[in-house]
Structure formats: structure tokens, C-alpha cells
Amino acid sequence: MQQATHIFTGSGSIKAFEAFIREAPNKYSSIFILTDTNTRKHCLPVLSNTLWFPESAVILEVAPGEKSKSFFSCTRLWSEMAMHGADRQSLLICLGGGVVCDLGGFVASTFQRGINFVYLPTSLLAQVDAAIGGKTGVNLGNLKNYVGTFSEPRAIFIFTKFLLSLHFEELLSGFAEVIKHALLSSEKIFYKLAGRFPDIQSVRECRNWDAVVSQSANIKSKVVKADFHEKGLRKILNFGHTVGHAFESHSLENGSHPLPHGYAVAMGLIVEMILSVRRAGLDEQFYNKISDYLLSLFPFYFFEPDEISEIIRLMGFDKKNQSGEIKMVLMQSPGDFLTNVTCLKQEIEFCLNQYLEMGERHTP
Ligand SMILES: NC(=O)c1ccc[n+]([C@@H]2O[C@H](COP(=O)([O-])OP(=O)(O)OC[C@H]3O[C@@H](n4cnc5c(N)ncnc54)[C@H](O)[C@@H]3O)[C@@H](O)[C@H]2O)c1
């Protein structure tokens, strides 16, 4: 069931969480905090050193990374909670990146048919994307996010201070979603963002993410509010992801170092914009500007021309596809998108070849 979730951002979020946590022992029978090893080390002290925290809160921990989004973790966490006397009036606080939010949201929404939970997202990706929109879930073996629920947390408290301990690769990866959200919104917002972050150094050196995160989170939140169960508009959030996921899977099959999700999405945005110029009337000059911008921030993803058919095969696994046809989200102009566009394999092949030609110009 959808419930109204309040998203607290900016300087007000710490005050809002302080009030929430003070009240929590009166409202909830027990309090659990789910972390991963990194967020327990880097983020939990940021809270407990500055805020009053109930001593009785039970800390749960999983290993960092995607592997923790599993049934094994769920069973362990449900059991630990049961062992500590959790009941339907308990609260789960999820303190972590997208993995902890997706996993914790799923564990809470299924434990005794659903207990209250809140998110304190700690990575840039989780603050602008994963924590927002009520999708919880775990992987089924290699099948990503195959089992899950649509369940909204009671509240989302976004502290951008957490981002200061985030590894730069993770920060940049989340920044790809920030760029995507700007494109989903308007040309003005995209140029404002690109002006604020003209190069990679400006992303690395940013110490105050409040305004950027709050705007980006708001863009996603508005889309989700209009279409919670992803029947139509919400699909635009997949822009860049059909090709991006295929690049991610391809790198996993072939490389020793898997391509970070956001890096794959950034390259996916470029390919899907090439398609958008051909099929949706996206202005070519605007496309050139965005692709130059993306290539100034993210490394080019190289592959051989004879691997294109494998990449297209991987695109066939996308959840948006229907009856064996590849369905894409294409951009007509910033803020104006087409969903469910059937794209032929030959067309995609042409665009991937065009993408590779750009790579020749960007060879390090
Ligand atoms: N539910 C949704 O709508 C949605 C949307 C997008 C992505 N996701 C999911 O999100 C997950 C990816 O999220 P992610 O990129 O945050 O990955 P993550 O949760 O694995 O975090 C990335 C790494 O950063 C570490 N970390 C997080 N915050 C930190 C901090 N403040 N300081 C130091 N280290 C920190 C983590 O321990 C981890 O090692 C994927 O599983 C994806 O499927 C979900």
C-alpha cells in the first residue's frame, strides 16, 4: 500500500531526524538499525556522536555490496530480529547505500507482514534514487531485483554529510543519476547542473551537496508520485538503463573490474541519445553537448565491434521488453520523453557503431 512518505533534505533533515528518534522509543516497541560494514564504521558515528540515540537500539550488519541483497541475508536478518523480540510495533532504520535500503525495505515490509521502517541513505545514488519511490527487493541468484515489494518507508532523512566518506568512484557513479534526473526535468536544470559541475575536479571537491541532492531527489519523487506502480510515466526513470545494464552485464562477463553502475548508465545515456536523435527528433547539437559533458566526466566503455551482437543480446533481458521486442525510453527534448519505443536490432547496432566511433576520438 502506498503511504505518504516525507523526504527531509537540507539543513532541516538533521532536526527532523532528531525529533523522530527522540519520539521513537515511545512509538515503537523496539528499534533496529541496519548497516553494512562501511556505513557502520563511517556513518553510524556521525549520528551517534551528534544526536541522542536510544541505547537499546539493536545494530544489524551485513557485508557491503550487491551480494548482500539475497535471501540468505533476509533469513539471517528476520531471525536476528525475531531473536531480539521484534514485533509488529518494531522499527527498522536503514542506514546505508542502495543495497541496505533495498534489502532493509524488503526485510521490514515482509517481517510479520510489514513493520515500520525509515531510510537514512548514505550514498549519492541512494540519496537521489534508490531510497525514493518505494521499490524494495533482493536478487534471485543473478537475477537483479527479482523479488520485492512496493513499500514506502515512514520517512526518508537525507544527510549529505555522509557523502564525505564515500569513495569517489561511488560518488561519481551516483552523479550519473543526478545528470539523468536533470535531463528528465528540463534544459535549464541540466545547464545549471553542468555549470555548477563543469569538470570532474568540481565533483571531487564538492563539500556541500544539499542543493543538488535535494533537487535531484525531488525530480524522482515527483515522477514516482505521478505513477507509483510504474504503469507509464515512471518508465522514463529507465532512460539510459537499457543500454547501461547491457554494458554492466557485458563488463561482468568480460572484465576483471566490473563497470560501476553509474559509469554504465552514463555511456547508456549517450547511446540512447544517439537513438533519440534518429527516432525521437532530439536536437543533434544538444545531444553533442550532453555527450561531450558525459565524456568529460566518465570513462568511455570500450568493446570490439564484433561484441555488438552480444551487447544487443544482453539488452534482450531488460524488464521493459515485451514479446521479444526491445523497448526503449527516448528523449525528444529535456523533460519530454517517449516510453515503450520498439527499437530494431539493426538500428541499435548502427547506434552502437556510431558510439564506438566516438571512442576512437576519446582513446586515452
Ligand atoms: N529501489 C530503487 O528504486 C533503486 C534504484 C536504483 C538503485 N537501486 C539499487 O541500489 C543498489 C546500489 O546502490 P549503491 O550504489 O548505493 O550501492 P551500495 O549500497 O553497495 O553502496 C556502495 C558502496 O559504498 C559504501 N558506502 C555507502 N555509503 C557510504 C558512506 N557514506 N561512506 C562510506 N562508504 C559508503 C557501501 O558500503 C558500498 O561499499 C543496487 O542494488 C541497485 O539495484 C535501487
mmCIF file of C-alpha atoms and ligand atoms in Angstrom:
data_model
loop_
_atom_site.group_PDB
_atom_site.id
_atom_site.type_symbol
_atom_site.label_atom_id
_atom_site.label_comp_id
_atom_site.label_asym_id
_atom_site.label_seq_id
_atom_site.Cartn_x
_atom_site.Cartn_y
_atom_site.Cartn_z
ATOM 1 C CA MET A 1 0.000 0.000 0.000
ATOM 2 C CA GLN A 2 1.234 3.473 -0.826
ATOM 3 C CA GLN A 3 1.580 5.835 2.107
ATOM 4 C CA ALA A 4 2.775 9.432 2.041
ATOM 5 C CA THR A 5 6.485 9.468 2.748
ATOM 6 C CA HIS A 6 8.067 12.650 3.904
ATOM 7 C CA ILE A 7 11.513 13.293 2.420
ATOM 8 C CA PHE A 8 13.616 15.550 4.624
ATOM 9 C CA THR A 9 16.517 17.240 2.868
ATOM 10 C CA GLY A 10 18.916 20.097 3.550
ATOM 11 C CA SER A 11 19.639 21.536 6.951
ATOM 12 C CA GLY A 12 16.176 20.584 8.248
ATOM 13 C CA SER A 13 16.797 16.857 7.922
ATOM 14 C CA ILE A 14 19.027 16.505 10.968
ATOM 15 C CA LYS A 15 16.495 18.343 13.169
ATOM 16 C CA ALA A 16 13.676 16.226 11.773
ATOM 17 C CA PHE A 17 15.585 13.013 12.484
ATOM 18 C CA GLU A 18 16.499 14.223 15.963
ATOM 19 C CA ALA A 19 12.820 14.791 16.748
ATOM 20 C CA PHE A 20 11.892 11.446 15.193
ATOM 21 C CA ILE A 21 14.458 9.424 17.125
ATOM 22 C CA ARG A 22 13.597 11.103 20.461
ATOM 23 C CA GLU A 23 9.978 10.143 19.975
ATOM 24 C CA ALA A 24 10.772 6.653 18.637
ATOM 25 C CA PRO A 25 11.028 4.741 21.976
ATOM 26 C CA ASN A 26 7.526 5.947 22.862
ATOM 27 C CA LYS A 27 6.096 4.937 19.491
ATOM 28 C CA TYR A 28 7.881 1.675 18.701
ATOM 29 C CA SER A 29 8.360 -1.437 20.834
ATOM 30 C CA SER A 30 11.949 -1.954 19.659
ATOM 31 C CA ILE A 31 14.351 -0.234 17.291
ATOM 32 C CA PHE A 32 16.728 -1.900 14.847
ATOM 33 C CA ILE A 33 19.398 -0.184 12.754
ATOM 34 C CA LEU A 34 20.552 -1.961 9.621
ATOM 35 C CA THR A 35 24.030 -1.024 8.376
ATOM 36 C CA ASP A 36 26.715 -2.553 6.215
ATOM 37 C CA THR A 37 30.286 -2.760 7.472
ATOM 38 C CA ASN A 38 31.237 0.558 5.844
ATOM 39 C CA THR A 39 28.225 2.549 6.940
ATOM 40 C CA ARG A 40 28.523 1.174 10.478
ATOM 41 C CA LYS A 41 32.111 2.429 10.546
ATOM 42 C CA HIS A 42 31.668 5.771 8.739
ATOM 43 C CA CYS A 43 28.032 6.823 9.097
ATOM 44 C CA LEU A 44 26.736 5.477 12.408
ATOM 45 C CA PRO A 45 29.240 7.590 14.409
ATOM 46 C CA VAL A 46 28.137 10.726 12.513
ATOM 47 C CA LEU A 47 24.692 10.136 14.031
ATOM 48 C CA SER A 48 25.566 8.788 17.448
ATOM 49 C CA ASN A 49 28.233 11.468 18.090
ATOM 50 C CA THR A 50 25.878 14.337 17.364
ATOM 51 C CA LEU A 51 22.454 13.033 18.332
ATOM 52 C CA TRP A 52 20.808 11.335 21.251
ATOM 53 C CA PHE A 53 20.325 7.690 20.357
ATOM 54 C CA PRO A 54 18.303 5.048 22.219
ATOM 55 C CA GLU A 55 20.802 2.734 23.924
ATOM 56 C CA SER A 56 18.504 -0.205 23.440
ATOM 57 C CA ALA A 57 18.654 0.061 19.632
ATOM 58 C CA VAL A 58 19.938 -3.184 18.100
ATOM 59 C CA ILE A 59 22.511 -2.809 15.354
ATOM 60 C CA LEU A 60 22.308 -5.268 12.476
ATOM 61 C CA GLU A 61 25.130 -5.512 9.958
ATOM 62 C CA VAL A 62 25.597 -7.059 6.511
ATOM 63 C CA ALA A 63 28.674 -7.198 4.308
ATOM 64 C CA PRO A 64 28.969 -4.306 1.850
ATOM 65 C CA GLY A 65 27.970 -4.861 -1.763
ATOM 66 C CA GLU A 66 25.380 -6.389 -4.017
ATOM 67 C CA LYS A 67 25.886 -9.939 -2.705
ATOM 68 C CA SER A 68 24.077 -8.937 0.488
ATOM 69 C CA LYS A 69 20.837 -8.371 -1.452
ATOM 70 C CA SER A 70 19.990 -12.034 -1.066
ATOM 71 C CA PHE A 71 17.544 -14.403 0.604
ATOM 72 C CA PHE A 72 20.386 -15.567 2.767
ATOM 73 C CA SER A 73 20.696 -12.040 4.247
ATOM 74 C CA CYS A 74 16.912 -11.791 4.641
ATOM 75 C CA THR A 75 16.672 -15.049 6.566
ATOM 76 C CA ARG A 76 19.539 -14.006 8.798
ATOM 77 C CA LEU A 77 18.061 -10.579 9.479
ATOM 78 C CA TRP A 78 14.496 -11.847 10.089
ATOM 79 C CA SER A 79 15.951 -14.399 12.535
ATOM 80 C CA GLU A 80 18.104 -11.845 14.354
ATOM 81 C CA MET A 81 15.144 -9.519 14.684
ATOM 82 C CA ALA A 82 12.925 -12.320 15.991
ATOM 83 C CA MET A 83 15.666 -13.337 18.439
ATOM 84 C CA HIS A 84 15.748 -9.768 19.793
ATOM 85 C CA GLY A 85 11.983 -9.796 20.286
ATOM 86 C CA ALA A 86 10.909 -7.735 17.277
ATOM 87 C CA ASP A 87 7.139 -7.497 16.827
ATOM 88 C CA ARG A 88 4.742 -5.617 14.580
ATOM 89 C CA GLN A 89 5.370 -2.396 16.512
ATOM 90 C CA SER A 90 9.125 -2.507 15.881
ATOM 91 C CA LEU A 91 11.017 -0.040 13.702
ATOM 92 C CA LEU A 92 13.844 -0.696 11.263
ATOM 93 C CA ILE A 93 16.190 2.186 10.411
ATOM 94 C CA CYS A 94 18.123 1.506 7.194
ATOM 95 C CA LEU A 95 21.458 3.323 7.256
ATOM 96 C CA GLY A 96 23.317 2.694 4.036
ATOM 97 C CA GLY A 97 23.505 2.848 0.273
ATOM 98 C CA GLY A 98 21.073 1.357 -2.203
ATOM 99 C CA VAL A 99 21.866 -2.184 -1.075
ATOM 100 C CA VAL A 100 20.968 -1.549 2.579
ATOM 101 C CA CYS A 101 17.848 0.434 1.583
ATOM 102 C CA ASP A 102 16.572 -2.191 -0.896
ATOM 103 C CA LEU A 103 17.354 -5.078 1.455
ATOM 104 C CA GLY A 104 16.169 -3.361 4.645
ATOM 105 C CA GLY A 105 12.975 -2.131 2.990
ATOM 106 C CA PHE A 106 12.231 -5.673 1.834
ATOM 107 C CA VAL A 107 13.027 -7.249 5.207
ATOM 108 C CA ALA A 108 10.831 -4.699 7.016
ATOM 109 C CA SER A 109 7.941 -4.871 4.553
ATOM 110 C CA THR A 110 7.729 -8.664 4.892
ATOM 111 C CA PHE A 111 8.595 -9.240 8.590
ATOM 112 C CA GLN A 112 5.330 -10.183 10.293
ATOM 113 C CA ARG A 113 3.593 -8.846 7.135
ATOM 114 C CA GLY A 114 5.203 -5.457 7.453
ATOM 115 C CA ILE A 115 6.714 -3.242 10.135
ATOM 116 C CA ASN A 116 7.621 0.436 10.008
ATOM 117 C CA PHE A 117 10.908 1.458 8.506
ATOM 118 C CA VAL A 118 12.771 4.654 7.645
ATOM 119 C CA TYR A 119 15.682 5.314 5.314
ATOM 120 C CA LEU A 120 18.857 7.220 6.048
ATOM 121 C CA PRO A 121 20.510 6.866 2.631
ATOM 122 C CA THR A 122 24.277 7.296 2.720
ATOM 123 C CA SER A 123 25.470 7.074 -0.900
ATOM 124 C CA LEU A 124 24.725 9.669 -3.583
ATOM 125 C CA LEU A 125 22.892 7.020 -5.611
ATOM 126 C CA ALA A 126 20.703 6.100 -2.644
ATOM 127 C CA GLN A 127 20.004 9.743 -1.725
ATOM 128 C CA VAL A 128 18.764 10.754 -5.181
ATOM 129 C CA ASP A 129 17.443 7.425 -6.422
ATOM 130 C CA ALA A 130 17.346 4.087 -4.540
ATOM 131 C CA ALA A 131 15.714 5.397 -1.350
ATOM 132 C CA ILE A 132 12.969 7.174 -3.271
ATOM 133 C CA GLY A 133 9.997 5.519 -4.874
ATOM 134 C CA GLY A 134 9.106 2.591 -2.642
ATOM 135 C CA LYS A 135 10.763 -0.220 -4.589
ATOM 136 C CA THR A 136 12.321 -2.714 -2.197
ATOM 137 C CA GLY A 137 13.851 -6.015 -3.154
ATOM 138 C CA VAL A 138 16.566 -8.614 -3.327
ATOM 139 C CA ASN A 139 18.239 -10.544 -6.122
ATOM 140 C CA LEU A 140 17.325 -14.096 -7.035
ATOM 141 C CA GLY A 141 20.747 -15.519 -7.811
ATOM 142 C CA ASN A 142 21.977 -13.431 -10.750
ATOM 143 C CA LEU A 143 18.534 -12.011 -11.476
ATOM 144 C CA LYS A 144 18.612 -8.467 -10.166
ATOM 145 C CA ASN A 145 15.749 -7.192 -8.020
ATOM 146 C CA TYR A 146 13.597 -10.170 -8.987
ATOM 147 C CA VAL A 147 11.750 -10.441 -5.674
ATOM 148 C CA GLY A 148 10.486 -7.392 -3.873
ATOM 149 C CA THR A 149 7.640 -5.168 -2.805
ATOM 150 C CA PHE A 150 6.335 -1.686 -3.433
ATOM 151 C CA SER A 151 6.500 -0.332 0.137
ATOM 152 C CA GLU A 152 7.113 3.193 1.271
ATOM 153 C CA PRO A 153 9.202 3.991 4.354
ATOM 154 C CA ARG A 154 7.661 6.211 7.045
ATOM 155 C CA ALA A 155 10.221 8.886 6.191
ATOM 156 C CA ILE A 156 13.484 9.476 4.384
ATOM 157 C CA PHE A 157 16.102 11.614 6.113
ATOM 158 C CA ILE A 158 18.843 12.734 3.745
ATOM 159 C CA PHE A 159 22.115 13.912 5.319
ATOM 160 C CA THR A 160 24.557 14.865 2.592
ATOM 161 C CA LYS A 161 27.335 14.974 5.210
ATOM 162 C CA PHE A 162 27.525 11.185 4.799
ATOM 163 C CA LEU A 163 28.828 11.681 1.256
ATOM 164 C CA LEU A 164 32.151 12.986 2.588
ATOM 165 C CA SER A 165 33.294 9.450 3.439
ATOM 166 C CA LEU A 166 32.029 7.895 0.194
ATOM 167 C CA HIS A 167 34.647 6.519 -2.211
ATOM 168 C CA PHE A 168 34.972 8.821 -5.251
ATOM 169 C CA GLU A 169 34.043 6.067 -7.721
ATOM 170 C CA GLU A 170 30.751 5.599 -5.839
ATOM 171 C CA LEU A 171 30.140 9.344 -5.731
ATOM 172 C CA LEU A 172 30.711 9.723 -9.473
ATOM 173 C CA SER A 173 28.561 6.688 -10.140
ATOM 174 C CA GLY A 174 25.655 8.357 -8.305
ATOM 175 C CA PHE A 175 26.316 11.578 -10.218
ATOM 176 C CA ALA A 176 25.241 9.838 -13.455
ATOM 177 C CA GLU A 177 21.733 9.540 -11.979
ATOM 178 C CA VAL A 178 21.853 13.216 -10.971
ATOM 179 C CA ILE A 179 22.584 14.099 -14.621
ATOM 180 C CA LYS A 180 19.808 11.773 -15.811
ATOM 181 C CA HIS A 181 17.311 13.421 -13.445
ATOM 182 C CA ALA A 182 18.338 16.871 -14.728
ATOM 183 C CA LEU A 183 17.637 15.692 -18.296
ATOM 184 C CA LEU A 184 14.273 14.282 -17.231
ATOM 185 C CA SER A 185 13.419 17.681 -15.817
ATOM 186 C CA SER A 186 14.452 20.499 -18.182
ATOM 187 C CA GLU A 187 17.211 22.001 -20.305
ATOM 188 C CA LYS A 188 17.537 24.812 -17.762
ATOM 189 C CA ILE A 189 18.186 22.414 -14.893
ATOM 190 C CA PHE A 190 20.673 20.434 -16.971
ATOM 191 C CA TYR A 191 22.689 23.585 -17.846
ATOM 192 C CA LYS A 192 22.557 24.778 -14.251
ATOM 193 C CA LEU A 193 23.985 21.446 -13.095
ATOM 194 C CA ALA A 194 26.666 21.370 -15.804
ATOM 195 C CA GLY A 195 27.602 24.953 -14.878
ATOM 196 C CA ARG A 196 27.928 24.034 -11.205
ATOM 197 C CA PHE A 197 29.999 20.913 -12.079
ATOM 198 C CA PRO A 198 31.981 21.813 -15.209
ATOM 199 C CA ASP A 199 34.591 19.082 -14.736
ATOM 200 C CA ILE A 200 35.474 16.017 -12.718
ATOM 201 C CA GLN A 201 37.502 18.053 -10.229
ATOM 202 C CA SER A 202 34.433 20.062 -9.262
ATOM 203 C CA VAL A 203 32.586 16.828 -8.449
ATOM 204 C CA ARG A 204 35.535 15.541 -6.440
ATOM 205 C CA GLU A 205 35.934 18.775 -4.491
ATOM 206 C CA CYS A 206 32.261 19.447 -3.731
ATOM 207 C CA ARG A 207 31.721 19.666 0.031
ATOM 208 C CA ASN A 208 28.106 20.765 0.104
ATOM 209 C CA TRP A 209 25.698 18.572 -1.817
ATOM 210 C CA ASP A 210 22.497 19.807 -0.161
ATOM 211 C CA ALA A 211 21.011 21.808 -3.048
ATOM 212 C CA VAL A 212 21.949 19.300 -5.763
ATOM 213 C CA VAL A 213 20.702 16.259 -3.842
ATOM 214 C CA SER A 214 17.501 17.898 -2.760
ATOM 215 C CA GLN A 215 16.650 18.986 -6.335
ATOM 216 C CA SER A 216 17.536 15.617 -7.806
ATOM 217 C CA ALA A 217 15.604 13.658 -5.148
ATOM 218 C CA ASN A 218 12.632 15.939 -5.782
ATOM 219 C CA ILE A 219 12.663 15.225 -9.506
ATOM 220 C CA LYS A 220 12.487 11.466 -8.885
ATOM 221 C CA SER A 221 9.889 11.886 -6.166
ATOM 222 C CA LYS A 222 7.581 13.871 -8.500
ATOM 223 C CA VAL A 223 7.789 11.203 -11.220
ATOM 224 C CA VAL A 224 7.085 8.433 -8.697
ATOM 225 C CA LYS A 225 4.138 10.279 -7.158
ATOM 226 C CA ALA A 226 2.545 10.533 -10.593
ATOM 227 C CA ASP A 227 2.938 6.787 -11.297
ATOM 228 C CA PHE A 228 3.820 4.753 -8.188
ATOM 229 C CA HIS A 229 3.317 1.307 -9.760
ATOM 230 C CA GLU A 230 5.239 2.089 -12.979
ATOM 231 C CA LYS A 231 2.336 1.824 -15.404
ATOM 232 C CA GLY A 232 3.518 4.721 -17.570
ATOM 233 C CA LEU A 233 5.446 7.886 -16.700
ATOM 234 C CA ARG A 234 7.736 6.196 -14.146
ATOM 235 C CA LYS A 235 9.353 4.286 -17.014
ATOM 236 C CA ILE A 236 11.218 7.462 -18.013
ATOM 237 C CA LEU A 237 13.481 6.833 -14.999
ATOM 238 C CA ASN A 238 14.916 3.972 -17.081
ATOM 239 C CA PHE A 239 16.416 6.382 -19.612
ATOM 240 C CA GLY A 240 19.997 5.263 -20.305
ATOM 241 C CA HIS A 241 19.452 1.984 -18.444
ATOM 242 C CA THR A 242 18.561 -0.437 -21.280
ATOM 243 C CA VAL A 243 21.992 0.010 -22.825
ATOM 244 C CA GLY A 244 23.602 0.793 -19.442
ATOM 245 C CA HIS A 245 22.541 -2.540 -17.922
ATOM 246 C CA ALA A 246 23.772 -4.383 -21.034
ATOM 247 C CA PHE A 247 27.183 -2.654 -20.709
ATOM 248 C CA GLU A 248 27.243 -3.552 -17.000
ATOM 249 C CA SER A 249 26.487 -7.230 -17.717
ATOM 250 C CA HIS A 250 28.953 -7.273 -20.611
ATOM 251 C CA SER A 251 31.717 -5.908 -18.376
ATOM 252 C CA LEU A 252 30.882 -8.558 -15.760
ATOM 253 C CA GLU A 253 31.197 -11.274 -18.393
ATOM 254 C CA ASN A 254 34.458 -9.922 -19.765
ATOM 255 C CA GLY A 255 36.329 -7.674 -17.404
ATOM 256 C CA SER A 256 38.193 -8.237 -14.194
ATOM 257 C CA HIS A 257 36.885 -4.921 -12.815
ATOM 258 C CA PRO A 258 33.102 -4.631 -13.322
ATOM 259 C CA LEU A 259 31.868 -1.338 -14.715
ATOM 260 C CA PRO A 260 30.311 0.745 -11.897
ATOM 261 C CA HIS A 261 26.555 1.112 -12.424
ATOM 262 C CA GLY A 262 26.635 4.899 -12.948
ATOM 263 C CA TYR A 263 29.520 4.710 -15.420
ATOM 264 C CA ALA A 264 27.485 2.201 -17.440
ATOM 265 C CA VAL A 265 24.402 4.433 -17.252
ATOM 266 C CA ALA A 266 26.417 7.464 -18.425
ATOM 267 C CA MET A 267 27.506 5.563 -21.558
ATOM 268 C CA GLY A 268 23.978 4.149 -21.897
ATOM 269 C CA LEU A 269 22.649 7.723 -21.947
ATOM 270 C CA ILE A 270 24.947 8.510 -24.875
ATOM 271 C CA VAL A 271 23.800 5.512 -26.952
ATOM 272 C CA GLU A 272 20.137 6.101 -26.139
ATOM 273 C CA MET A 273 20.548 9.749 -27.133
ATOM 274 C CA ILE A 274 22.026 8.688 -30.494
ATOM 275 C CA LEU A 275 18.844 6.643 -30.926
ATOM 276 C CA SER A 276 16.782 9.609 -29.713
ATOM 277 C CA VAL A 277 18.274 11.848 -32.436
ATOM 278 C CA ARG A 278 17.261 9.267 -35.062
ATOM 279 C CA ARG A 279 13.880 8.225 -33.703
ATOM 280 C CA ALA A 280 12.571 10.948 -31.412
ATOM 281 C CA GLY A 281 13.812 14.143 -33.036
ATOM 282 C CA LEU A 282 16.290 15.080 -30.310
ATOM 283 C CA ASP A 283 18.285 18.115 -31.413
ATOM 284 C CA GLU A 284 21.705 16.944 -32.596
ATOM 285 C CA GLN A 285 23.550 19.963 -31.228
ATOM 286 C CA PHE A 286 22.067 19.417 -27.795
ATOM 287 C CA TYR A 287 22.983 15.739 -27.973
ATOM 288 C CA ASN A 288 26.601 16.714 -28.843
ATOM 289 C CA LYS A 289 26.778 18.996 -25.818
ATOM 290 C CA ILE A 290 25.483 16.364 -23.407
ATOM 291 C CA SER A 291 27.659 13.574 -24.767
ATOM 292 C CA ASP A 292 30.765 15.826 -24.588
ATOM 293 C CA TYR A 293 29.828 16.627 -20.991
ATOM 294 C CA LEU A 294 29.341 12.961 -20.068
ATOM 295 C CA LEU A 295 32.629 12.005 -21.724
ATOM 296 C CA SER A 296 34.447 14.715 -19.772
ATOM 297 C CA LEU A 297 33.344 13.051 -16.524
ATOM 298 C CA PHE A 298 33.072 9.317 -17.211
ATOM 299 C CA PRO A 299 35.497 6.901 -18.841
ATOM 300 C CA PHE A 300 34.493 5.622 -22.276
ATOM 301 C CA TYR A 301 33.362 1.985 -22.247
ATOM 302 C CA PHE A 302 35.317 0.191 -24.979
ATOM 303 C CA PHE A 303 34.410 -3.087 -26.682
ATOM 304 C CA GLU A 304 35.163 -4.636 -30.044
ATOM 305 C CA PRO A 305 32.723 -4.169 -32.971
ATOM 306 C CA ASP A 306 32.221 -7.936 -33.092
ATOM 307 C CA GLU A 307 30.895 -7.810 -29.494
ATOM 308 C CA ILE A 308 27.937 -5.638 -30.511
ATOM 309 C CA SER A 309 25.684 -8.644 -31.126
ATOM 310 C CA GLU A 310 26.402 -9.895 -27.590
ATOM 311 C CA ILE A 311 25.548 -6.480 -26.143
ATOM 312 C CA ILE A 312 22.261 -6.461 -28.065
ATOM 313 C CA ARG A 313 21.565 -9.992 -26.801
ATOM 314 C CA LEU A 314 22.078 -8.742 -23.232
ATOM 315 C CA MET A 315 19.634 -5.894 -23.896
ATOM 316 C CA GLY A 316 17.069 -8.611 -24.587
ATOM 317 C CA PHE A 317 16.909 -9.334 -20.832
ATOM 318 C CA ASP A 318 15.632 -5.853 -19.984
ATOM 319 C CA LYS A 319 12.448 -5.973 -17.899
ATOM 320 C CA LYS A 320 10.745 -3.345 -20.137
ATOM 321 C CA ASN A 321 10.833 -5.638 -23.177
ATOM 322 C CA GLN A 322 7.647 -7.246 -24.460
ATOM 323 C CA SER A 323 7.168 -10.235 -26.774
ATOM 324 C CA GLY A 324 10.866 -10.401 -27.602
ATOM 325 C CA GLU A 325 10.976 -6.762 -28.762
ATOM 326 C CA ILE A 326 13.472 -4.323 -27.268
ATOM 327 C CA LYS A 327 11.612 -1.381 -25.761
ATOM 328 C CA MET A 328 13.404 1.886 -25.045
ATOM 329 C CA VAL A 329 12.838 5.239 -23.414
ATOM 330 C CA LEU A 330 13.827 8.005 -25.858
ATOM 331 C CA MET A 331 14.271 11.740 -25.320
ATOM 332 C CA GLN A 332 12.542 14.225 -27.638
ATOM 333 C CA SER A 333 13.939 17.111 -25.654
ATOM 334 C CA PRO A 334 14.869 17.544 -21.972
ATOM 335 C CA GLY A 335 11.718 16.982 -19.927
ATOM 336 C CA ASP A 336 9.915 15.379 -22.875
ATOM 337 C CA PHE A 337 10.246 11.602 -23.315
ATOM 338 C CA LEU A 338 8.736 8.699 -25.221
ATOM 339 C CA THR A 339 8.334 5.335 -23.498
ATOM 340 C CA ASN A 340 7.836 1.806 -24.883
ATOM 341 C CA VAL A 341 9.526 2.616 -28.206
ATOM 342 C CA THR A 342 10.280 -0.596 -30.100
ATOM 343 C CA CYS A 343 13.836 -0.464 -31.421
ATOM 344 C CA LEU A 344 15.050 -2.846 -34.083
ATOM 345 C CA LYS A 345 18.308 -4.708 -33.639
ATOM 346 C CA GLN A 346 19.771 -3.192 -36.843
ATOM 347 C CA GLU A 347 19.027 0.298 -35.564
ATOM 348 C CA ILE A 348 20.658 -0.398 -32.198
ATOM 349 C CA GLU A 349 23.636 -1.921 -33.976
ATOM 350 C CA PHE A 350 24.016 1.250 -36.058
ATOM 351 C CA CYS A 351 23.959 3.409 -32.903
ATOM 352 C CA LEU A 352 26.459 1.218 -31.065
ATOM 353 C CA ASN A 353 28.798 1.524 -34.071
ATOM 354 C CA GLN A 354 28.372 5.292 -34.001
ATOM 355 C CA TYR A 355 29.142 5.207 -30.265
ATOM 356 C CA LEU A 356 32.337 3.215 -30.944
ATOM 357 C CA GLU A 357 33.454 5.835 -33.479
ATOM 358 C CA MET A 358 33.275 8.413 -30.703
ATOM 359 C CA GLY A 359 35.505 6.134 -28.652
ATOM 360 C CA GLU A 360 38.220 6.368 -31.278
ATOM 361 C CA ARG A 361 38.268 10.127 -30.662
ATOM 362 C CA HIS A 362 38.415 9.566 -26.899
ATOM 363 C CA THR A 363 41.163 6.954 -26.798
ATOM 364 C CA PRO A 364 43.285 7.826 -23.759
HETATM 365 N N1 LIG B 1 14.974 0.734 -5.193
HETATM 366 C C1 LIG B 1 15.290 1.505 -6.220
HETATM 367 O O1 LIG B 1 14.456 2.217 -6.776
HETATM 368 C C2 LIG B 1 16.714 1.507 -6.707
HETATM 369 C C3 LIG B 1 17.120 2.486 -7.626
HETATM 370 C C4 LIG B 1 18.453 2.490 -8.011
HETATM 371 C C5 LIG B 1 19.338 1.554 -7.498
HETATM 372 N N2 LIG B 1 18.887 0.632 -6.611
HETATM 373 C C6 LIG B 1 19.803 -0.363 -6.035
HETATM 374 O O2 LIG B 1 20.816 0.320 -5.315
HETATM 375 C C7 LIG B 1 21.966 -0.520 -5.239
HETATM 376 C C8 LIG B 1 23.196 0.307 -5.499
HETATM 377 O O3 LIG B 1 23.268 1.317 -4.518
HETATM 378 P P1 LIG B 1 24.665 1.973 -4.112
HETATM 379 O O4 LIG B 1 25.357 2.425 -5.335
HETATM 380 O O5 LIG B 1 24.391 2.932 -3.034
HETATM 381 O O6 LIG B 1 25.483 0.703 -3.621
HETATM 382 P P2 LIG B 1 25.905 0.194 -2.149
HETATM 383 O O7 LIG B 1 24.799 0.255 -1.214
HETATM 384 O O8 LIG B 1 26.562 -1.112 -2.387
HETATM 385 O O9 LIG B 1 26.999 1.275 -1.715
HETATM 386 C C9 LIG B 1 28.189 1.385 -2.449
HETATM 387 C C10 LIG B 1 29.408 1.221 -1.530
HETATM 388 O O10 LIG B 1 29.568 2.422 -0.785
HETATM 389 C C11 LIG B 1 29.621 2.113 0.610
HETATM 390 N N3 LIG B 1 29.042 3.262 1.279
HETATM 391 C C12 LIG B 1 27.760 3.688 1.215
HETATM 392 N N4 LIG B 1 27.648 4.861 1.845
HETATM 393 C C13 LIG B 1 28.865 5.175 2.329
HETATM 394 C C14 LIG B 1 29.389 6.288 3.038
HETATM 395 N N5 LIG B 1 28.627 7.345 3.344
HETATM 396 N N6 LIG B 1 30.692 6.272 3.371
HETATM 397 C C15 LIG B 1 31.493 5.225 3.022
HETATM 398 N N7 LIG B 1 31.063 4.166 2.320
HETATM 399 C C16 LIG B 1 29.767 4.148 1.975
HETATM 400 C C17 LIG B 1 28.882 0.813 0.766
HETATM 401 O O11 LIG B 1 29.293 0.123 1.921
HETATM 402 C C18 LIG B 1 29.284 0.089 -0.521
HETATM 403 O O12 LIG B 1 30.549 -0.491 -0.352
HETATM 404 C C19 LIG B 1 21.764 -1.628 -6.271
HETATM 405 O O13 LIG B 1 21.492 -2.826 -5.609
HETATM 406 C C20 LIG B 1 20.554 -1.169 -7.064
HETATM 407 O O14 LIG B 1 19.793 -2.251 -7.544
HETATM 408 C C21 LIG B 1 17.599 0.599 -6.197
#
